[in-house]
Short mmCIF file of C-alpha atoms in Angstrom, two decimals:
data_model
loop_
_atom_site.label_atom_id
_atom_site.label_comp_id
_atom_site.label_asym_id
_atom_site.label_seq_id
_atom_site.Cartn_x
_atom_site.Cartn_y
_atom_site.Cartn_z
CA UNK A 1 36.23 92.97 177.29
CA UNK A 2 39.07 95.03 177.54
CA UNK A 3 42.48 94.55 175.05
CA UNK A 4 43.19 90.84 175.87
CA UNK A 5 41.07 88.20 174.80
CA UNK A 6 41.84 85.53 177.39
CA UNK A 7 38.53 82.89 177.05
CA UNK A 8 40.45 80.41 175.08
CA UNK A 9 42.60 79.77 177.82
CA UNK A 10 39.93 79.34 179.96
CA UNK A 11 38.32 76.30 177.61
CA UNK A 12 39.86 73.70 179.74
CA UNK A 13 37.85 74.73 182.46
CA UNK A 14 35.11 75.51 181.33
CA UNK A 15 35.19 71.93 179.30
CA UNK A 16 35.20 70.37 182.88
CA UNK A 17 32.40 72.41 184.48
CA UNK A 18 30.44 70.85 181.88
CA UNK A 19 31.24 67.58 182.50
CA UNK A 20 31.02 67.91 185.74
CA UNK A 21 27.00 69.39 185.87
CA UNK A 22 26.57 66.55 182.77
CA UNK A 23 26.10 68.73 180.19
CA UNK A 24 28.80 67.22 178.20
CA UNK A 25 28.15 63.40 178.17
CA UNK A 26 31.81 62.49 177.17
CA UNK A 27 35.14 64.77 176.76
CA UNK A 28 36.21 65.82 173.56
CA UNK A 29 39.38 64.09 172.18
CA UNK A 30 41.36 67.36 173.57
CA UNK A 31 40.64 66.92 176.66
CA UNK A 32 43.32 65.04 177.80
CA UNK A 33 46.36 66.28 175.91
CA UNK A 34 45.54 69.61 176.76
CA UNK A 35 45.55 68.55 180.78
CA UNK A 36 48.55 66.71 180.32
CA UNK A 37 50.13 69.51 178.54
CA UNK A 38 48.26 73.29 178.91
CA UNK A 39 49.19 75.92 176.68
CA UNK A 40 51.53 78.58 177.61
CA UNK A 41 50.33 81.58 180.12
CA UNK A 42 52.98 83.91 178.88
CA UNK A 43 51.57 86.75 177.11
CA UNK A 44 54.47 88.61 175.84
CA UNK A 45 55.94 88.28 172.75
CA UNK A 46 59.39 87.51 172.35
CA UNK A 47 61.99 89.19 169.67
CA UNK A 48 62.64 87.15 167.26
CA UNK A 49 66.20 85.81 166.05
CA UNK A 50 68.85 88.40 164.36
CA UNK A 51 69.77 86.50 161.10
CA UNK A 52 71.74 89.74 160.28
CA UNK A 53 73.25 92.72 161.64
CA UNK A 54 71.83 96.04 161.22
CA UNK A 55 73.70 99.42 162.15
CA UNK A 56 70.36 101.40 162.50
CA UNK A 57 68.01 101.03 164.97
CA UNK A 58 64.84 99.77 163.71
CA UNK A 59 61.32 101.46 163.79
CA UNK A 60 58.76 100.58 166.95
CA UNK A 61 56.35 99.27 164.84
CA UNK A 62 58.47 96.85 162.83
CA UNK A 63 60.42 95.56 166.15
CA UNK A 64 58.34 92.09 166.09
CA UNK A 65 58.43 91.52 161.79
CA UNK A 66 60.40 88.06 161.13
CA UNK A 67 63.72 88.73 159.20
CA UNK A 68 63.86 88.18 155.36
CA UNK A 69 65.63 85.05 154.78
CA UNK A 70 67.35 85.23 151.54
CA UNK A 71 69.83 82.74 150.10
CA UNK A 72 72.31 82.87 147.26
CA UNK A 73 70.87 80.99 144.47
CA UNK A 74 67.37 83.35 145.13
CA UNK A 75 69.35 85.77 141.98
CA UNK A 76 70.06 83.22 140.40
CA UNK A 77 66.55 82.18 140.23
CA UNK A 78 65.27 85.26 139.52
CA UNK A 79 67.71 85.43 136.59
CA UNK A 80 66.80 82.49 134.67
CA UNK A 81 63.25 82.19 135.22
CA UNK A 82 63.58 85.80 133.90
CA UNK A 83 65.08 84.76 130.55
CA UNK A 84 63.00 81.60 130.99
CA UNK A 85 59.23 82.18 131.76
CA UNK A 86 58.07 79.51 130.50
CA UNK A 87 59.92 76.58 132.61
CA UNK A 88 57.42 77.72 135.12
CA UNK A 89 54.67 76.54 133.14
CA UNK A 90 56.03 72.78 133.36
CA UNK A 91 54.87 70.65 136.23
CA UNK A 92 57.00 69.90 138.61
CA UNK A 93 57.55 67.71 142.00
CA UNK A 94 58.73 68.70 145.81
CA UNK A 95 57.93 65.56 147.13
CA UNK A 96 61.62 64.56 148.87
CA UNK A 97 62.26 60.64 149.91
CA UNK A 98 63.73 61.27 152.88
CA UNK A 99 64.54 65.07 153.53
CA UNK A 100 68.55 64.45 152.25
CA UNK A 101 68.41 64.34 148.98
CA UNK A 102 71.01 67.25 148.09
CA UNK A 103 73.12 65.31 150.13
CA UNK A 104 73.20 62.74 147.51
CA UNK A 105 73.14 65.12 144.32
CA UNK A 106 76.89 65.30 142.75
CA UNK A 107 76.18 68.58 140.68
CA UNK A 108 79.23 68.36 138.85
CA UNK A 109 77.24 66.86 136.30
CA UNK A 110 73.45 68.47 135.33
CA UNK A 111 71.27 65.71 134.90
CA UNK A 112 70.72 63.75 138.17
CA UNK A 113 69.58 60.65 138.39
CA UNK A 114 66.17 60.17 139.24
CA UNK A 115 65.00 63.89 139.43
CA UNK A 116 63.33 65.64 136.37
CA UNK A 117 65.51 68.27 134.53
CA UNK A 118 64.05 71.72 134.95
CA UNK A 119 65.17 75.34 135.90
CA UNK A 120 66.44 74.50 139.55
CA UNK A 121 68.71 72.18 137.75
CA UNK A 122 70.44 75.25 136.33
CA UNK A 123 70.67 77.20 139.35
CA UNK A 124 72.88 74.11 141.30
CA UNK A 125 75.24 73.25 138.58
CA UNK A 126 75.38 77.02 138.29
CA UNK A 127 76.21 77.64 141.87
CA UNK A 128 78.52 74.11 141.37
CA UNK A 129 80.29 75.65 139.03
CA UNK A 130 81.07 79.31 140.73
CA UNK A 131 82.13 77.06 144.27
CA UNK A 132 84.55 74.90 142.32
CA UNK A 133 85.91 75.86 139.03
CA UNK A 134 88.75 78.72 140.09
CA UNK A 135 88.24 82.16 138.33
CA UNK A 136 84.48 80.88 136.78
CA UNK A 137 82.55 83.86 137.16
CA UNK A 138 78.83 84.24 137.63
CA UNK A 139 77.99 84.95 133.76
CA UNK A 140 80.63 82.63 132.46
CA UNK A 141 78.62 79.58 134.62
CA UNK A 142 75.19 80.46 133.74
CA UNK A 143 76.51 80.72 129.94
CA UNK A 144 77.78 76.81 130.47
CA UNK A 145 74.69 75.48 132.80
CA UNK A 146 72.11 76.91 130.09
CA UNK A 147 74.47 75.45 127.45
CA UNK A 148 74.16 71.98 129.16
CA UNK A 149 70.53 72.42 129.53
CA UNK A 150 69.67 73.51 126.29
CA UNK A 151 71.75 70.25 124.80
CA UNK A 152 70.01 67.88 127.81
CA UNK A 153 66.38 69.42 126.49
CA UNK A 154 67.05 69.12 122.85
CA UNK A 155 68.11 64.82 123.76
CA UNK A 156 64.57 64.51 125.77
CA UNK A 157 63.11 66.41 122.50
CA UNK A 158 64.30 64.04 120.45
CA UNK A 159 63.73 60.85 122.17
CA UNK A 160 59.87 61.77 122.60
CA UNK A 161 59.69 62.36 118.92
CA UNK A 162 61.02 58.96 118.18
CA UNK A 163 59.06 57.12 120.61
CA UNK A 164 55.86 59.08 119.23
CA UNK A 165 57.37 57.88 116.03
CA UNK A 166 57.48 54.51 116.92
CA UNK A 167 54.08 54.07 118.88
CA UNK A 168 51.98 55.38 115.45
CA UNK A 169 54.28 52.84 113.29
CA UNK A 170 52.44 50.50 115.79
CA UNK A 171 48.99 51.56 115.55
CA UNK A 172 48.88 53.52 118.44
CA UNK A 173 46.50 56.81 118.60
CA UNK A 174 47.71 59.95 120.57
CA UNK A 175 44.44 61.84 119.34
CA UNK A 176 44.85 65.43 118.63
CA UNK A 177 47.68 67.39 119.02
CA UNK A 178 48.41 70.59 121.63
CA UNK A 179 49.02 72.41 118.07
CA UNK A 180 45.57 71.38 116.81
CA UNK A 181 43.50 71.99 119.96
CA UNK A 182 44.80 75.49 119.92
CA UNK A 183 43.93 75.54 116.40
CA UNK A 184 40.79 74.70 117.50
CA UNK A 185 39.47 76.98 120.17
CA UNK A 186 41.22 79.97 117.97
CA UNK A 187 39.05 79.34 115.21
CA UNK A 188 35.87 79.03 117.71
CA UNK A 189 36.73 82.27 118.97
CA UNK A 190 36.84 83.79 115.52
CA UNK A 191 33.67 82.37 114.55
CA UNK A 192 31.90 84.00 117.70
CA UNK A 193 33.94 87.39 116.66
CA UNK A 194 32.44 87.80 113.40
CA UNK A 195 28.89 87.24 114.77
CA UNK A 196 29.80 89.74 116.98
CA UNK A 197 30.80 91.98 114.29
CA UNK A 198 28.42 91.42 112.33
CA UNK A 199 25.92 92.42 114.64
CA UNK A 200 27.86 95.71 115.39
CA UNK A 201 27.76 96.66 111.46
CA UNK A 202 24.18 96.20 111.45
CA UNK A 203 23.39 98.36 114.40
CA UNK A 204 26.08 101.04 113.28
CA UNK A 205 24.03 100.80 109.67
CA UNK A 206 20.50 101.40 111.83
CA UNK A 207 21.97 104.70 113.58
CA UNK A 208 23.15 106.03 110.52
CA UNK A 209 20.06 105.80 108.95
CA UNK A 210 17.99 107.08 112.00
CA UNK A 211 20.40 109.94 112.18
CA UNK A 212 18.76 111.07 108.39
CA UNK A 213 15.09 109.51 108.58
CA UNK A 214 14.58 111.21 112.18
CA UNK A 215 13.23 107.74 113.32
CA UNK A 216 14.37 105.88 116.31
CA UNK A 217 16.95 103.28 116.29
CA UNK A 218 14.68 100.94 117.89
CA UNK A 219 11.83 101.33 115.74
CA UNK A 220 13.83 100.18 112.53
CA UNK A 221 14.71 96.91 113.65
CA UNK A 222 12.86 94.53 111.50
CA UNK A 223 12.21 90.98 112.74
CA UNK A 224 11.21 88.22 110.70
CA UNK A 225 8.91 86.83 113.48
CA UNK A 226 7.07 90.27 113.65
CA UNK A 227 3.36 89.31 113.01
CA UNK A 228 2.93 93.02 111.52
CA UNK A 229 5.91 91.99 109.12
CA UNK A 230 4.70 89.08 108.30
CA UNK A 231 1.38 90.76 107.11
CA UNK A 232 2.98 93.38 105.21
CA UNK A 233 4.46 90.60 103.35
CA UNK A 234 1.38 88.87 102.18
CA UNK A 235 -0.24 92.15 101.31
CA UNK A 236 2.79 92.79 98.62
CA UNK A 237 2.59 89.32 97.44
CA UNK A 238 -1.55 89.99 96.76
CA UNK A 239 -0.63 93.37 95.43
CA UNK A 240 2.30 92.44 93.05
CA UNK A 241 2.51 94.62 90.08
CA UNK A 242 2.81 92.12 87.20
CA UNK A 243 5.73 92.26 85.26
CA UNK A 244 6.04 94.59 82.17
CA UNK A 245 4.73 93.14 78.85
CA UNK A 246 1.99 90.65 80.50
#
């Protein structure tokens, strides 16, 4: 076989030997675009793009890697998302309209019209801030973009609450609450828990009395389904001793 692999650029012709001898009754829906247009023959793969500088030279082996590329509001993500964990459990949307939509953004202002308020809101007015305000240093603008979102949050907060509010004053049914689910499958798990445990006291009350009557831990587990238990049973009933003074 050797090193190179080259059979998939031989596909095209092979594809028309078989048409040719009728083995294929009709081309696929390749066929065509890949006459029109063949793929490359060159073999050799090119360096890629510089994005920076580097003084060193760099190791064979990593001549061919792709370049990080890293941008300036990457620490600044890394920072809030930090403090904030948790505004990467809300959903949120990529979709674009039409591919120029920070052309359109005026970040001098958080909340943007049409486009939900979440963390990457911070980072732009953030980086808004540092590019326009003179002498507004990096910690001084996060302070006042988390201050902005914090106040823009607690307004959404509040206007859910009072439509919520409103809806049940109607007769409207939200069912149960995140609070009360939770509540819910806590209080399952606790239940299976103490079964659990209460199995484990049992069996740890078995070995510690096979560990003094020399009998097996198996053998001293008493069913209730046992046929030779059930016997035993209604040979002490027949057998009772009667009560003292009868």
């Amino acid at each position: 076989m050797g090193r190179y692999n080259f059979r998939p650029q031989r596909v095209y012709q092979a594809t028309t030997q078989l048409l040719s001898t009728g083995r294929l009754t009709a081309p696929p829906s390749w066929y065509e675009v890949v006459g029109n247009v063949p793929p490359p023959q060159i073999l050799v793969r090119t360096q890629p793009i510089e994005h920076h500088r580097r003084s060193r030279t760099k190791k064979p082996s990593k001549l061919f890697q792709p370049q990080n590329i890293t941008y300036p509001e990457d620490k600044l993500r890394r920072e809030f998302f930090g403090d904030h964990p948790w505004e990467l459990a809300r959903p949120r949307v990529v979709l674009e309209n039409d591919g120029r939509d920070a052309q359109t953004e005026d970040w001098s202002r958080i909340r943007q019209p049409g486009r939900p308020l979440d963390g990457e809101s911070v980072v732009q007015r953030q980086t808004w801030l540092m590019e326009n305000i003179p002498n507004m240093s990096k910690a001084g603008a996060y302070d006042q973009a988390r201050k902005e979102f914090y106040e823009e949050r607690l307004q959404e907060d509040i206007e859910r609450r009072v439509a919520k509010e409103e809806a049940l004053a109607t007769g409207a049914y939200f069912g149960k609450s995140m609070l009360e689910v939770g509540m819910e499958l806590e209080d399952r798990q606790y239940e299976k828990w103490r079964e659990w445990a209460g199995r484990e006291v049992i069996e740890a009350k078995q070995r510690q009395a096979a560990m003094y009557t020399g009998v097996d831990n198996s053998s001293m587990a008493i069913s209730a389904d046992d046929p030779e238990t059930i016997a035993g049973l209604d040979e002490l009933e027949e057998d009772s001793i009667p009560a003292q003074g009868q």
